[in-house]
Coordinates of C-alpha atoms in Angstrom, one line a residue:
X1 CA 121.2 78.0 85.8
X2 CA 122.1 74.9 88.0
X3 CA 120.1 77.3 90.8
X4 CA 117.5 78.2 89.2
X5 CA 117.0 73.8 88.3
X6 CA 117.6 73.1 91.9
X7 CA 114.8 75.4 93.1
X8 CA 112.3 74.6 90.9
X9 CA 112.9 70.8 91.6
X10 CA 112.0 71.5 94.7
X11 CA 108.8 73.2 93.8
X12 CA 107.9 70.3 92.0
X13 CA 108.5 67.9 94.8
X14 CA 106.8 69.7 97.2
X15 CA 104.0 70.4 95.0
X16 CA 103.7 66.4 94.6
X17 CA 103.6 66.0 98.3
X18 CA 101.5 68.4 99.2
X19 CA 99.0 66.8 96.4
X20 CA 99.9 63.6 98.3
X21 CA 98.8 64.9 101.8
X22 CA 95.7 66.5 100.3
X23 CA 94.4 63.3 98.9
X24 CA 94.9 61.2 101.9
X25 CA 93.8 63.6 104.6
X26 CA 90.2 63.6 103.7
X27 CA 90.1 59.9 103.5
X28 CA 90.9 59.5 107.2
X29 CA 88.5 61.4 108.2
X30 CA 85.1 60.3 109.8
X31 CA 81.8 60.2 107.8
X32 CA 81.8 61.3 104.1
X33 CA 80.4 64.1 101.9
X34 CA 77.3 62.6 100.7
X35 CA 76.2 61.7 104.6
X36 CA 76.7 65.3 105.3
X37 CA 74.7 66.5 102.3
X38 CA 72.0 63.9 103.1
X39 CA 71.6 65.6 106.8
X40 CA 71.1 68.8 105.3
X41 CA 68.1 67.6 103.6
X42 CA 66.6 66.4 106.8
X43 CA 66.7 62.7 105.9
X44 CA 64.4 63.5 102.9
X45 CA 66.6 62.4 100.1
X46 CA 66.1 58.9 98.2
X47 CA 68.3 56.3 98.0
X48 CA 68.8 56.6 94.5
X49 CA 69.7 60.4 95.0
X50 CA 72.5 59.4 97.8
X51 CA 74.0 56.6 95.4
X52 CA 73.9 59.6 92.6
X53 CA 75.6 62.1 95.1
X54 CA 78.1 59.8 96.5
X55 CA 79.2 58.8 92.5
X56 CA 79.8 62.9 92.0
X57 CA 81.2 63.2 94.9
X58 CA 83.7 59.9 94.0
X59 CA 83.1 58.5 97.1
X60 CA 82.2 54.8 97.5
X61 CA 83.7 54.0 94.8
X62 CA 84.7 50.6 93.8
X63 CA 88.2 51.5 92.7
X64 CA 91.1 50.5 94.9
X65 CA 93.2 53.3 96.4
X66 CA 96.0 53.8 93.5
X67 CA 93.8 54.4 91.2
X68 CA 91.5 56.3 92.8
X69 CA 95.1 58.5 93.9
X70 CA 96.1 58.3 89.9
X71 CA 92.3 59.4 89.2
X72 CA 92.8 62.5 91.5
X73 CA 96.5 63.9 90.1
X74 CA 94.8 63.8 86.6
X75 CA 91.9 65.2 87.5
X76 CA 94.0 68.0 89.5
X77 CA 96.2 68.7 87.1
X78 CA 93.2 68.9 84.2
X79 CA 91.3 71.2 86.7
X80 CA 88.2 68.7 87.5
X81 CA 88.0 69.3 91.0
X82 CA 84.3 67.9 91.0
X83 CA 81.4 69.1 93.0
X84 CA 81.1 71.7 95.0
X85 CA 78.6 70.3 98.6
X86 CA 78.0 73.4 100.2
X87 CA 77.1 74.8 96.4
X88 CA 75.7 72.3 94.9
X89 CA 75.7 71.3 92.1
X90 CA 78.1 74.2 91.1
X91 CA 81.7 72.8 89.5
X92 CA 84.4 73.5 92.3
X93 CA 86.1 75.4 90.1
X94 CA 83.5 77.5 89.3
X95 CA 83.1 78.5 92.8
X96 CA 86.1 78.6 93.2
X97 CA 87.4 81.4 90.4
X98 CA 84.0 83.4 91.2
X99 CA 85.4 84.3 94.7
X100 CA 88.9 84.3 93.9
X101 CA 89.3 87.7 92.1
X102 CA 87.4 89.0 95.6
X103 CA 90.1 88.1 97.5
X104 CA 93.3 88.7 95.4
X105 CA 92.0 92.2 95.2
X106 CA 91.3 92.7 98.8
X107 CA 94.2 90.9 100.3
X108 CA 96.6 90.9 97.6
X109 CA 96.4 94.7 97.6
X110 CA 96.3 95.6 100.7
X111 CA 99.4 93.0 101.8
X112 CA 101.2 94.8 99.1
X113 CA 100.8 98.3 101.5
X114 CA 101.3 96.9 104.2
X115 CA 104.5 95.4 103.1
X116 CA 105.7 98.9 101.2
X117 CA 104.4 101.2 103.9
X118 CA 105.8 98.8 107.0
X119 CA 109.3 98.8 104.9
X120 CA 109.5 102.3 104.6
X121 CA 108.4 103.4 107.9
X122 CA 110.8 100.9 109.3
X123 CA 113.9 102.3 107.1
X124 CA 113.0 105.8 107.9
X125 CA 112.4 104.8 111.7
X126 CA 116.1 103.4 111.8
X127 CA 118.0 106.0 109.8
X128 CA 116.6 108.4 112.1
X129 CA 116.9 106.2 115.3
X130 CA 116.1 107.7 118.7
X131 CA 114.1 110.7 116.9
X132 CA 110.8 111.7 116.7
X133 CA 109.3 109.4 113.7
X134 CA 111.1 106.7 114.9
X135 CA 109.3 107.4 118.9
X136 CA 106.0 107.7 117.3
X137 CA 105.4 105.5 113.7
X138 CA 107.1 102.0 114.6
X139 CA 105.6 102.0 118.4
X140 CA 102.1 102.7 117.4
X141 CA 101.9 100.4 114.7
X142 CA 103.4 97.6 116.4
X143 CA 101.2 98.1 119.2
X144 CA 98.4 98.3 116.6
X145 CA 99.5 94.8 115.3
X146 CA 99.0 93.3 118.2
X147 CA 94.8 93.4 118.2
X148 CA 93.2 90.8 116.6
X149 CA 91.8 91.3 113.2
X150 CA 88.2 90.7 114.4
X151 CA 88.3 93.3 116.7
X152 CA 89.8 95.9 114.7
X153 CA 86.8 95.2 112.1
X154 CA 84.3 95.2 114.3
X155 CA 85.9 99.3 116.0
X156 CA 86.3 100.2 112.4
X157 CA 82.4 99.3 112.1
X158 CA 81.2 100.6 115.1
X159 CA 82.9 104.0 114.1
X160 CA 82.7 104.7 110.7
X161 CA 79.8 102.4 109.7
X162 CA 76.9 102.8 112.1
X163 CA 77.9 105.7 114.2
X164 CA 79.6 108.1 111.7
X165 CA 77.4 105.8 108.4
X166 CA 80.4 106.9 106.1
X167 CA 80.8 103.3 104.4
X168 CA 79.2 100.2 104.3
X169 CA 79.0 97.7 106.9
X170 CA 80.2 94.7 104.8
X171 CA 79.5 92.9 101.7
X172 CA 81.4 93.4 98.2
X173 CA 78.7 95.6 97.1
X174 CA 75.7 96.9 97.5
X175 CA 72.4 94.1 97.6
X176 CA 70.4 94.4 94.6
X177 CA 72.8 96.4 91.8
X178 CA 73.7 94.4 88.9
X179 CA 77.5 93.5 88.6
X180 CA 79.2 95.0 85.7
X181 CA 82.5 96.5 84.6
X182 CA 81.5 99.7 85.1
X183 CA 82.8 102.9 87.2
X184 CA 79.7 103.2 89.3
X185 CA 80.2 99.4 90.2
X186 CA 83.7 99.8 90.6
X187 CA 83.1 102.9 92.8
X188 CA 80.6 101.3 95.0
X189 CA 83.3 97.8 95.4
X190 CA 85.6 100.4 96.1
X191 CA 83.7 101.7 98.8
X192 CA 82.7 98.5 100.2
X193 CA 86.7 97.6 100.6
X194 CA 87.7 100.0 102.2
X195 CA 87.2 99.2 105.9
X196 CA 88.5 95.8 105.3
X197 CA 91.4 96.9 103.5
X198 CA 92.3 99.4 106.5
X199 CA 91.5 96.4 109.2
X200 CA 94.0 94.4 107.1
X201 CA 96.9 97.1 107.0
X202 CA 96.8 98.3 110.6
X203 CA 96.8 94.5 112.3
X204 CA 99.7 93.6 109.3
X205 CA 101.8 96.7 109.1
X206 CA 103.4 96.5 112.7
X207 CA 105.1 93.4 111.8
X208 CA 106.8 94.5 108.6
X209 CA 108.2 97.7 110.2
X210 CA 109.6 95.8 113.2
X211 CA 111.6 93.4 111.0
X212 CA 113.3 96.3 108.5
X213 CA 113.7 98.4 111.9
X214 CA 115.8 95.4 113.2
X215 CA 117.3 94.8 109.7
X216 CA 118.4 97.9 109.1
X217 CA 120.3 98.5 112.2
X218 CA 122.1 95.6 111.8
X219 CA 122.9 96.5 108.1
X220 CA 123.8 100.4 109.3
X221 CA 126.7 99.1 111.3
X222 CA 128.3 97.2 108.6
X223 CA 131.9 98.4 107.1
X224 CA 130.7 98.8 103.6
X225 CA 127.9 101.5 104.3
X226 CA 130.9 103.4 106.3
X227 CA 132.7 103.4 103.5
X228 CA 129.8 104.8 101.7
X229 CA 129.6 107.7 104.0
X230 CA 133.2 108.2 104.5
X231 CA 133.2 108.5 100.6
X232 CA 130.5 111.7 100.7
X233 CA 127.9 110.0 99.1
X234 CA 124.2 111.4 99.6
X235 CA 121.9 110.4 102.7
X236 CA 119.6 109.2 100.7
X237 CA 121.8 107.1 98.4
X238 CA 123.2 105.5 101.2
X239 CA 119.9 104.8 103.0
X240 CA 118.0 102.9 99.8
X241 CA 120.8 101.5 97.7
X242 CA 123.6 100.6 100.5
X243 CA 121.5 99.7 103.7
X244 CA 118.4 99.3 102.9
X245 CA 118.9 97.2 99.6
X246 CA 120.8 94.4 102.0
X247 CA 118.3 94.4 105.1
X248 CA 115.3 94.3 102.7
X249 CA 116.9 90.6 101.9
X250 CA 115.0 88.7 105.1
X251 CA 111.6 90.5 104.7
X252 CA 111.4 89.4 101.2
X253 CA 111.5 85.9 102.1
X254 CA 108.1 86.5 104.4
X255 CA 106.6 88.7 101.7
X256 CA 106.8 86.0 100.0
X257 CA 105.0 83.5 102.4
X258 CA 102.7 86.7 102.7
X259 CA 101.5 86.8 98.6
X260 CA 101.0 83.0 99.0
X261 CA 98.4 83.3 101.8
X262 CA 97.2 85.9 100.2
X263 CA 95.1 83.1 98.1
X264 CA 93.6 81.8 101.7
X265 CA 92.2 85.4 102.2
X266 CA 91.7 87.0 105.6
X267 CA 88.8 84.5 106.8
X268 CA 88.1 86.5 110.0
X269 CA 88.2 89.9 108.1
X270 CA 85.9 88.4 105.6
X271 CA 83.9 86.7 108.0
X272 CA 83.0 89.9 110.4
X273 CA 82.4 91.8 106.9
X274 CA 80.6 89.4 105.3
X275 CA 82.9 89.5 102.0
X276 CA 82.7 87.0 99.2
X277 CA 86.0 85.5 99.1
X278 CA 87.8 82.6 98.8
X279 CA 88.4 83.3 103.2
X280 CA 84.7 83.3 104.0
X281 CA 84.5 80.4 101.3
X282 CA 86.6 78.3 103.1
X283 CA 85.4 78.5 106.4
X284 CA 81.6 77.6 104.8
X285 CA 83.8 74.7 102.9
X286 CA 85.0 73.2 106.7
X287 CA 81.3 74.1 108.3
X288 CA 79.6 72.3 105.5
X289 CA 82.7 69.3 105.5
X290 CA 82.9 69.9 101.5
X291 CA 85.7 67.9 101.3
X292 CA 85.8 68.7 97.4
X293 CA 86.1 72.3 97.9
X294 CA 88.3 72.2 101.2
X295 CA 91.2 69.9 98.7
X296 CA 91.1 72.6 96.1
X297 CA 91.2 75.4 98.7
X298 CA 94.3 74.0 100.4
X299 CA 96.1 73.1 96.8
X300 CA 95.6 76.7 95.6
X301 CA 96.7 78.1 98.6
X302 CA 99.7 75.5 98.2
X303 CA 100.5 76.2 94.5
X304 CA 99.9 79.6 95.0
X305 CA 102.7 79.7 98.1
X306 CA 105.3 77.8 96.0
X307 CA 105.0 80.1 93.1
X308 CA 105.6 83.3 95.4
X309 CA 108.5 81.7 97.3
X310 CA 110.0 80.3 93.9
X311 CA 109.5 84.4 92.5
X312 CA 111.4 85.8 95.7
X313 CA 114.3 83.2 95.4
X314 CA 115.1 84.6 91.9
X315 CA 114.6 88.8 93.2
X316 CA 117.0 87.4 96.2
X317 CA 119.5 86.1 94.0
X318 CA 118.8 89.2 91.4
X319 CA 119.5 91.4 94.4
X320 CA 122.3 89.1 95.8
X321 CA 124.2 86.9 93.8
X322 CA 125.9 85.6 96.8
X323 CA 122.9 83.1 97.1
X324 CA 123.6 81.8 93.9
X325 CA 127.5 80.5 95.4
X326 CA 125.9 80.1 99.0
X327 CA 129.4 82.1 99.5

């Protein structure tokens, strides 16, 4: 229990920092979100509609700094994040939970595989060390890994989009058919993820099997999973509940960090597919300098990497009560 207080003190005081930093940070930057909005426009906006923009915006404001800082924690944690620039006059929120499902399913999804799959083949790959899966598998997806994302997308177009023409070239679905909760929808947003969810996997994967590879070596050579086999127990036993239960300890850490990102999308896979999510969002957010939308951005993907570290300290000490003694 004492553990379990510890850790989510410190989720709460690095949740106020990081609230902290994302106030302050916008304020020392140069020019302002109403300026940038007016340039858009070409000059053509009225005084009156700058004064107007710069009071939804909250900038200019005649309240000193502390109160404009205890303004923005309440407004934070009620969920007014204001106005969004680049979407104006759209809520940020709005905005904001319109592309967010995009990208949870996407990247969320597909960091789940890549973490399973790169586990796996990096178990099996060290169990059978110096054979033939562990030659091929681990080599070629590590060597896979090391491409950018753009690139990969932009092969995985080139082939299967407009030479082969099996799917899509980008987009969440199909221009002009009506969104609804439907199988034909969900069929054709199926379709339309695919090449970015494979782009995803293959640059991701390498990384995961290199790390349980390593991990699982280590863990092989340990007394306790001698014992195991000196006791006659089953190869398979031994592999998932004796090694590989301890070596998966590390990774689970970084999947962690991983589910947390997952909020900030993949911006270049979205960006070279054109995909609507909170990725592609964010770099329109830093183009645009919607300092509005850029704050909530960054505290989501904040929030959102605190609550998946704080979930994989409890599996870790679920899986290990050691960590709960630091024994």
């Amino acid at each position: 229990m004492r553990y379990i207080l510890r850790r989510v003190g410190f989720f709460i005081v690095t949740l106020w920092a990081a609230m902290t930093v994302n106030f302050f940070l916008p304020r020392l930057m140069p020019g302002d979100p109403a300026i940038a909005m007016m340039a858009r426009f070409h000059g053509r906006l009225s005084g009156q509609a700058l004064q107007a923009m710069e009071a939804a915006f909250g900038v200019n404001t005649k309240a000193s700094l502390l109160d404009q800082y205890v303004t923005y924690l309440g407004n934070s944690l009620t969920g007014n994040f204001g106005r969004s620039l680049t979407f104006f006059p759209e809520q940020v929120s709005t905005v904001v939970f319109g592309a967010l499902p995009w990208t949870l399913c996407l990247v969320g999804v597909t960091t789940v595989i890549a973490f399973l799959l790169g586990t796996l083949i990096g178990m099996m790959g060290a169990w059978g060390r110096g054979g033939w899966f562990d030659s091929i598998l681990p080599p070629v997806f590590i060597v896979l890994s090391a491409f950018p994302y753009f690139w990969i997308a932009m092969v995985a177009i080139l082939v299967f989009s407009v030479t082969l023409g099996w799917l899509p070239l980008g987009f969440g679905y199909t221009n002009g058919s009506t969104a609804a909760f439907n199988w034909h929808f969900l069929g054709d947003v199926l379709k339309h993820a695919i090449l970015p969810g494979i782009t995803i996997v293959i640059t991701s994967i390498g990384g995961w099997i290199l790390t349980m590879r390593n991990n699982m070596i280590m863990t092989m050579a340990e007394d306790y999973v001698r014992m195991a086999r000196a006791k006659g127990l089953s190869p398979a036993r031994i592999m998932f509940d004796y090694a590989g239960r301890n070596a998966i300890l590390p990774n689970l850490s970084g999947f962690g960090m991983s589910l947390g990102f997952v909020v900030s999308g993949a911006i270049l896979v979205e960006y070279v597919f054109s995909y609507p999510g909170v990725g592609y969002m964010m770099l329109q957010a830093v183009l645009n300098e919607d300092y509005p939308l850029m704050q909530t951005l960054f505290l989501f993907i904040t929030v959102a990497v605190l609550v998946a570290v704080l979930v994989v300290d409890g599996v870790t000490v679920l899986l290990d009560p050691r960590t709960r003694t630091g024994s």
